[in-house]
PDB file of C-alpha atoms in Angstrom:
ATOM      1  CA  MET A 150     -15.992   6.299   3.671  1.00 93.00           C
ATOM      2  CA  ARG A 151     -12.478   5.435   4.724  1.00 96.00           C
ATOM      3  CA  ILE A 152     -10.575   6.711   7.731  1.00 97.00           C
ATOM      4  CA  GLY A 153      -6.809   6.340   7.915  1.00 98.00           C
ATOM      5  CA  LEU A 154      -5.715   6.279  11.559  1.00 98.00           C
ATOM      6  CA  ILE A 155      -2.096   7.252  12.134  1.00 98.00           C
ATOM      7  CA  ARG A 156      -0.037   7.353  15.302  1.00 98.00           C
ATOM      8  CA  HIS A 157       2.241  10.403  15.429  1.00 98.00           C
ATOM      9  CA  GLY A 158       5.975  10.162  14.710  1.00 97.00           C
ATOM     10  CA  LEU A 159       8.706   9.470  17.241  1.00 97.00           C
ATOM     11  CA  THR A 160       9.563  11.947  20.011  1.00 98.00           C
ATOM     12  CA  ASP A 161      12.517  12.031  22.383  1.00 98.00           C
ATOM     13  CA  TRP A 162      10.213  10.855  25.187  1.00 97.00           C
ATOM     14  CA  ASN A 163       9.071   7.886  23.042  1.00 96.00           C
ATOM     15  CA  ALA A 164      12.707   6.964  22.519  1.00 96.00           C
ATOM     16  CA  LEU A 165      13.350   7.132  26.276  1.00 96.00           C
ATOM     17  CA  GLY A 166      10.193   5.174  27.169  1.00 95.00           C
ATOM     18  CA  ARG A 167       8.548   8.112  28.969  1.00 97.00           C
ATOM     19  CA  ILE A 168       4.743   8.351  29.040  1.00 95.00           C
ATOM     20  CA  GLN A 169       3.693  11.575  27.336  1.00 97.00           C
ATOM     21  CA  GLY A 170      -0.058  11.816  27.845  1.00 96.00           C
ATOM     22  CA  HIS A 171      -1.090  15.472  27.616  1.00 97.00           C
ATOM     23  CA  SER A 172       2.529  16.673  27.890  1.00 97.00           C
ATOM     24  CA  ASP A 173       3.151  18.555  24.659  1.00 97.00           C
ATOM     25  CA  ILE A 174       6.365  16.970  23.390  1.00 97.00           C
ATOM     26  CA  PRO A 175       7.427  17.747  19.788  1.00 97.00           C
ATOM     27  CA  LEU A 176       8.612  15.278  17.175  1.00 98.00           C
ATOM     28  CA  ASN A 177      12.325  14.603  17.018  1.00 98.00           C
ATOM     29  CA  GLU A 178      14.224  14.421  13.725  1.00 98.00           C
ATOM     30  CA  GLU A 179      13.497  10.706  13.313  1.00 97.00           C
ATOM     31  CA  GLY A 180       9.792  11.407  13.869  1.00 97.00           C
ATOM     32  CA  ARG A 181       9.837  14.040  11.122  1.00 98.00           C
ATOM     33  CA  GLN A 182      11.533  11.574   8.751  1.00 97.00           C
ATOM     34  CA  GLN A 183       8.913   8.949   9.626  1.00 97.00           C
ATOM     35  CA  ALA A 184       6.132  11.421   8.788  1.00 98.00           C
ATOM     36  CA  SER A 185       7.776  12.156   5.427  1.00 98.00           C
ATOM     37  CA  LYS A 186       8.052   8.439   4.642  1.00 98.00           C
ATOM     38  CA  LEU A 187       4.365   7.868   5.327  1.00 98.00           C
ATOM     39  CA  ALA A 188       3.464  10.949   3.286  1.00 98.00           C
ATOM     40  CA  GLU A 189       5.415   9.527   0.324  1.00 97.00           C
ATOM     41  CA  ARG A 190       3.638   6.190   0.679  1.00 97.00           C
ATOM     42  CA  LEU A 191       0.210   7.833   0.797  1.00 98.00           C
ATOM     43  CA  ALA A 192       1.063   9.939  -2.266  1.00 97.00           C
ATOM     44  CA  ILE A 193       1.526   6.846  -4.445  1.00 96.00           C
ATOM     45  CA  GLU A 194      -1.223   4.594  -3.066  1.00 94.00           C
ATOM     46  CA  HIS A 195      -4.623   4.275  -4.720  1.00 89.00           C
ATOM     47  CA  ILE A 196      -6.748   5.967  -2.029  1.00 93.00           C
ATOM     48  CA  GLU A 197      -7.373   9.679  -2.509  1.00 95.00           C
ATOM     49  CA  TRP A 198      -7.615  11.443   0.826  1.00 98.00           C
ATOM     50  CA  ASP A 199      -9.883  14.473   1.171  1.00 98.00           C
ATOM     51  CA  HIS A 200      -8.440  16.059   4.314  1.00 98.00           C
ATOM     52  CA  ILE A 201      -6.472  15.390   7.484  1.00 98.00           C
ATOM     53  CA  VAL A 202      -7.151  16.191  11.138  1.00 98.00           C
ATOM     54  CA  SER A 203      -5.084  15.662  14.277  1.00 98.00           C
ATOM     55  CA  SER A 204      -5.100  16.150  17.997  1.00 98.00           C
ATOM     56  CA  SER A 205      -3.927  19.527  19.239  1.00 97.00           C
ATOM     57  CA  LEU A 206      -0.724  18.100  20.731  1.00 98.00           C
ATOM     58  CA  GLU A 207       2.298  19.225  18.710  1.00 98.00           C
ATOM     59  CA  ARG A 208       3.657  15.736  17.967  1.00 98.00           C
ATOM     60  CA  ALA A 209       0.397  14.783  16.222  1.00 98.00           C
ATOM     61  CA  HIS A 210      -0.226  18.168  14.620  1.00 98.00           C
ATOM     62  CA  GLU A 211       3.274  18.361  13.141  1.00 98.00           C
ATOM     63  CA  THR A 212       2.921  14.831  11.752  1.00 98.00           C
ATOM     64  CA  ALA A 213      -0.364  15.898  10.123  1.00 98.00           C
ATOM     65  CA  ARG A 214       1.203  19.071   8.664  1.00 98.00           C
ATOM     66  CA  VAL A 215       3.969  17.084   6.960  1.00 98.00           C
ATOM     67  CA  ILE A 216       1.422  14.709   5.408  1.00 98.00           C
ATOM     68  CA  ALA A 217      -1.015  17.478   4.399  1.00 98.00           C
ATOM     69  CA  GLU A 218       1.722  19.440   2.639  1.00 98.00           C
ATOM     70  CA  ARG A 219       2.927  16.407   0.663  1.00 98.00           C
ATOM     71  CA  LEU A 220      -0.581  15.304  -0.336  1.00 98.00           C
ATOM     72  CA  HIS A 221      -1.826  18.871  -0.960  1.00 98.00           C
ATOM     73  CA  ILE A 222      -4.926  18.301   1.166  1.00 98.00           C
ATOM     74  CA  PRO A 223      -6.539  20.571   3.771  1.00 98.00           C
ATOM     75  CA  LEU A 224      -5.403  20.281   7.377  1.00 98.00           C
ATOM     76  CA  LEU A 225      -8.474  20.859   9.536  1.00 98.00           C
ATOM     77  CA  GLU A 226      -8.444  22.496  12.954  1.00 97.00           C
ATOM     78  CA  PRO A 227      -7.207  20.098  15.664  1.00 98.00           C
ATOM     79  CA  ASP A 228      -9.866  18.045  17.424  1.00 98.00           C
ATOM     80  CA  GLU A 229      -9.572  17.730  21.212  1.00 97.00           C
ATOM     81  CA  ARG A 230     -11.270  14.317  21.122  1.00 98.00           C
ATOM     82  CA  LEU A 231      -8.109  12.963  19.447  1.00 98.00           C
ATOM     83  CA  LYS A 232      -5.767  13.910  22.315  1.00 98.00           C
ATOM     84  CA  GLU A 233      -3.793  11.231  24.073  1.00 98.00           C
ATOM     85  CA  ARG A 234      -5.064   9.772  27.325  1.00 96.00           C
ATOM     86  CA  GLY A 235      -4.286  11.986  30.267  1.00 96.00           C
ATOM     87  CA  PHE A 236      -1.920  10.038  32.524  1.00 95.00           C
ATOM     88  CA  GLY A 237      -1.885  12.343  35.545  1.00 96.00           C
ATOM     89  CA  GLN A 238       1.056  11.864  37.910  1.00 95.00           C
ATOM     90  CA  ILE A 239       2.828   9.291  35.733  1.00 95.00           C
ATOM     91  CA  GLU A 240       3.392  11.599  32.752  1.00 96.00           C
ATOM     92  CA  GLY A 241       7.090  11.980  32.032  1.00 97.00           C
ATOM     93  CA  MET A 242       8.044   8.784  33.847  1.00 96.00           C
ATOM     94  CA  THR A 243       9.553   5.572  32.496  1.00 96.00           C
ATOM     95  CA  TRP A 244       8.180   2.119  33.362  1.00 93.00           C
ATOM     96  CA  GLU A 245      11.049   1.609  35.814  1.00 95.00           C
ATOM     97  CA  GLU A 246      10.409   4.948  37.541  1.00 96.00           C
ATOM     98  CA  ARG A 247       6.691   4.196  37.895  1.00 94.00           C
ATOM     99  CA  GLU A 248       7.390   0.751  39.319  1.00 94.00           C
ATOM    100  CA  ALA A 249      10.009   2.102  41.748  1.00 96.00           C
ATOM    101  CA  LYS A 250       7.630   4.793  43.030  1.00 95.00           C
ATOM    102  CA  TRP A 251       4.313   2.892  43.186  1.00 94.00           C
ATOM    103  CA  GLY A 252       5.211  -0.800  42.907  1.00 91.00           C
ATOM    104  CA  ALA A 253       4.577  -3.476  40.294  1.00 90.00           C
ATOM    105  CA  ASP A 254       0.805  -2.854  40.426  1.00 90.00           C
ATOM    106  CA  TRP A 255       1.122   0.878  39.710  1.00 87.00           C
ATOM    107  CA  GLU A 256      -1.501   0.583  36.943  1.00 84.00           C
ATOM    108  CA  THR A 257      -4.159  -0.189  39.556  1.00 88.00           C
ATOM    109  CA  VAL A 258      -3.322   2.879  41.672  1.00 90.00           C
ATOM    110  CA  GLU A 259      -5.397   6.057  41.189  1.00 93.00           C
ATOM    111  CA  LEU A 260      -2.835   8.583  39.962  1.00 94.00           C
ATOM    112  CA  GLY A 261      -5.064  10.932  37.994  1.00 95.00           C
ATOM    113  CA  GLN A 262      -5.227   8.869  34.791  1.00 94.00           C
ATOM    114  CA  GLU A 263      -8.157   9.474  32.456  1.00 96.00           C
ATOM    115  CA  PRO A 264     -10.579   6.536  32.816  1.00 95.00           C
ATOM    116  CA  LEU A 265     -10.430   4.129  29.866  1.00 95.00           C
ATOM    117  CA  ASP A 266     -14.181   4.294  29.281  1.00 95.00           C
ATOM    118  CA  VAL A 267     -13.951   8.095  28.925  1.00 97.00           C
ATOM    119  CA  LEU A 268     -11.047   7.738  26.482  1.00 97.00           C
ATOM    120  CA  GLN A 269     -12.918   5.117  24.463  1.00 96.00           C
ATOM    121  CA  GLY A 270     -16.038   7.281  24.493  1.00 97.00           C
ATOM    122  CA  ARG A 271     -14.357  10.312  22.998  1.00 97.00           C
ATOM    123  CA  ALA A 272     -12.569   8.182  20.377  1.00 97.00           C
ATOM    124  CA  MET A 273     -15.869   6.621  19.275  1.00 96.00           C
ATOM    125  CA  ASP A 274     -17.594  10.001  19.415  1.00 97.00           C
ATOM    126  CA  PHE A 275     -15.010  11.372  16.977  1.00 98.00           C
ATOM    127  CA  LEU A 276     -15.415   8.386  14.646  1.00 96.00           C
ATOM    128  CA  GLU A 277     -19.209   8.562  14.596  1.00 94.00           C
ATOM    129  CA  ALA A 278     -19.262  12.359  14.226  1.00 96.00           C
ATOM    130  CA  SER A 279     -16.868  12.065  11.269  1.00 96.00           C
ATOM    131  CA  TRP A 280     -19.194   9.517   9.671  1.00 94.00           C
ATOM    132  CA  GLN A 281     -22.156  11.863  10.147  1.00 94.00           C
ATOM    133  CA  GLN A 282     -20.326  14.951   8.873  1.00 95.00           C
ATOM    134  CA  PHE A 283     -18.284  13.428   6.017  1.00 94.00           C
ATOM    135  CA  PRO A 284     -20.030  10.189   4.919  1.00 91.00           C
ATOM    136  CA  ASN A 285     -18.511  10.236   1.422  1.00 91.00           C
ATOM    137  CA  HIS A 286     -15.000  11.409   2.311  1.00 96.00           C
ATOM    138  CA  ASN A 287     -11.701   9.681   2.959  1.00 97.00           C
ATOM    139  CA  ILE A 288     -10.134  11.195   6.062  1.00 98.00           C
ATOM    140  CA  LEU A 289      -6.673  10.881   7.559  1.00 98.00           C
ATOM    141  CA  VAL A 290      -6.491  11.176  11.342  1.00 98.00           C
ATOM    142  CA  VAL A 291      -3.299  11.635  13.368  1.00 98.00           C
ATOM    143  CA  SER A 292      -3.610  10.715  17.016  1.00 98.00           C
ATOM    144  CA  HIS A 293      -1.775   8.832  19.766  1.00 98.00           C
ATOM    145  CA  GLY A 294      -0.929   5.274  20.768  1.00 96.00           C
ATOM    146  CA  GLY A 295      -3.075   5.146  23.905  1.00 95.00           C
ATOM    147  CA  LEU A 296      -6.180   6.513  22.214  1.00 97.00           C
ATOM    148  CA  LEU A 297      -5.775   4.386  19.090  1.00 97.00           C
ATOM    149  CA  SER A 298      -5.157   1.238  21.126  1.00 95.00           C
ATOM    150  CA  GLN A 299      -8.395   1.748  23.052  1.00 95.00           C
ATOM    151  CA  LEU A 300     -10.310   2.481  19.846  1.00 96.00           C
ATOM    152  CA  PHE A 301      -8.927  -0.704  18.253  1.00 95.00           C
ATOM    153  CA  LYS A 302      -9.921  -2.716  21.341  1.00 94.00           C
ATOM    154  CA  LEU A 303     -13.495  -1.514  20.887  1.00 93.00           C
ATOM    155  CA  LEU A 304     -13.625  -2.109  17.136  1.00 92.00           C
ATOM    156  CA  MET A 305     -11.504  -5.246  16.778  1.00 90.00           C
ATOM    157  CA  GLN A 306     -11.780  -6.746  20.260  1.00 85.00           C
ATOM    158  CA  GLU A 307      -9.519  -9.821  20.558  1.00 79.00           C
ATOM    159  CA  ARG A 308      -7.944  -9.190  17.133  1.00 80.00           C
ATOM    160  CA  HIS A 309      -6.165  -6.114  18.536  1.00 80.00           C
ATOM    161  CA  THR A 310      -3.049  -7.640  20.053  1.00 81.00           C
ATOM    162  CA  GLU A 311      -0.170  -5.490  18.804  1.00 86.00           C
ATOM    163  CA  ARG A 312       1.391  -2.354  20.219  1.00 90.00           C
ATOM    164  CA  VAL A 313       0.418   0.616  18.017  1.00 94.00           C
ATOM    165  CA  GLY A 314       3.709   1.713  16.447  1.00 93.00           C
ATOM    166  CA  ASN A 315       4.844   5.250  15.726  1.00 94.00           C
ATOM    167  CA  LEU A 316       3.667   6.276  12.237  1.00 95.00           C
ATOM    168  CA  SER A 317       1.659   3.085  11.829  1.00 96.00           C
ATOM    169  CA  LEU A 318      -1.350   3.248   9.522  1.00 97.00           C
ATOM    170  CA  THR A 319      -4.704   1.565  10.101  1.00 97.00           C
ATOM    171  CA  VAL A 320      -7.462   2.021   7.533  1.00 97.00           C
ATOM    172  CA  LEU A 321     -11.113   1.543   8.431  1.00 96.00           C
ATOM    173  CA  GLU A 322     -13.977   1.470   5.953  1.00 95.00           C
ATOM    174  CA  ARG A 323     -17.564   2.254   6.866  1.00 93.00           C
ATOM    175  CA  GLU A 324     -20.097  -0.179   5.444  1.00 86.00           C
ATOM    176  CA  ALA A 325     -23.702   0.054   6.614  1.00 82.00           C
ATOM    177  CA  ASP A 326     -23.471   0.365  10.413  1.00 85.00           C
ATOM    178  CA  ALA A 327     -20.032  -1.193  10.883  1.00 88.00           C
ATOM    179  CA  TRP A 328     -16.381  -0.201  10.654  1.00 93.00           C
ATOM    180  CA  ASN A 329     -14.347  -2.838   8.818  1.00 93.00           C
ATOM    181  CA  THR A 330     -10.578  -3.045   9.026  1.00 94.00           C
ATOM    182  CA  VAL A 331      -8.893  -2.724   5.612  1.00 94.00           C
ATOM    183  CA  LEU A 332      -5.325  -2.318   6.945  1.00 95.00           C
ATOM    184  CA  TYR A 333      -4.126  -2.760  10.513  1.00 95.00           C
ATOM    185  CA  ASN A 334      -1.161  -1.162  12.310  1.00 95.00           C
ATOM    186  CA  ASN A 335       0.975  -1.217   9.174  1.00 95.00           C
ATOM    187  CA  SER A 336       4.382   0.420   9.031  1.00 95.00           C
ATOM    188  CA  ASP A 337       5.855  -0.981   5.802  1.00 95.00           C
ATOM    189  CA  HIS A 338       6.854   2.578   4.830  1.00 96.00           C
ATOM    190  CA  LEU A 339       9.379   2.650   7.687  1.00 94.00           C
ATOM    191  CA  ARG A 340      11.287  -0.446   6.520  1.00 89.00           C
TER     192      ARG A 340
END
């Protein structure tokens, strides 16, 4: 089994450096072009994908629709476990705005953010449930930078050091009881 983990395409809030969290911000035109570029890449690569699933947030779901249409594969119902981390009061704010309002240590202040262990738990729950339900399938998954980063920290530990880029592709392969990284945070299709 292989799972291709994809971060959604660019949004206007990404471009402005605003945290999106559960705010339902759509792709912008560049994000749609990014999704098309990845879809073209996946169409010519050697892995055959069986289906695609995304979070219910529009930026991820639209990215998945573009890819599903190009690859002619089923787009499953959105999975709530794939949603971005809820960021509470800081959603919609830039780094500078957060720092101005709550200081340099704003990340340590309780502002309604979803706890990281809860985020990691639902990411791993999705991965394990997919393995149980589709052990012989290759699945594409479109999610979000915060969720994917926490999942990579669990699976790769100290090897996860990069920011998860928009429309990056990471491919995991299930062997016995472990997830092995075949491709990590790759965005060659955007160059």
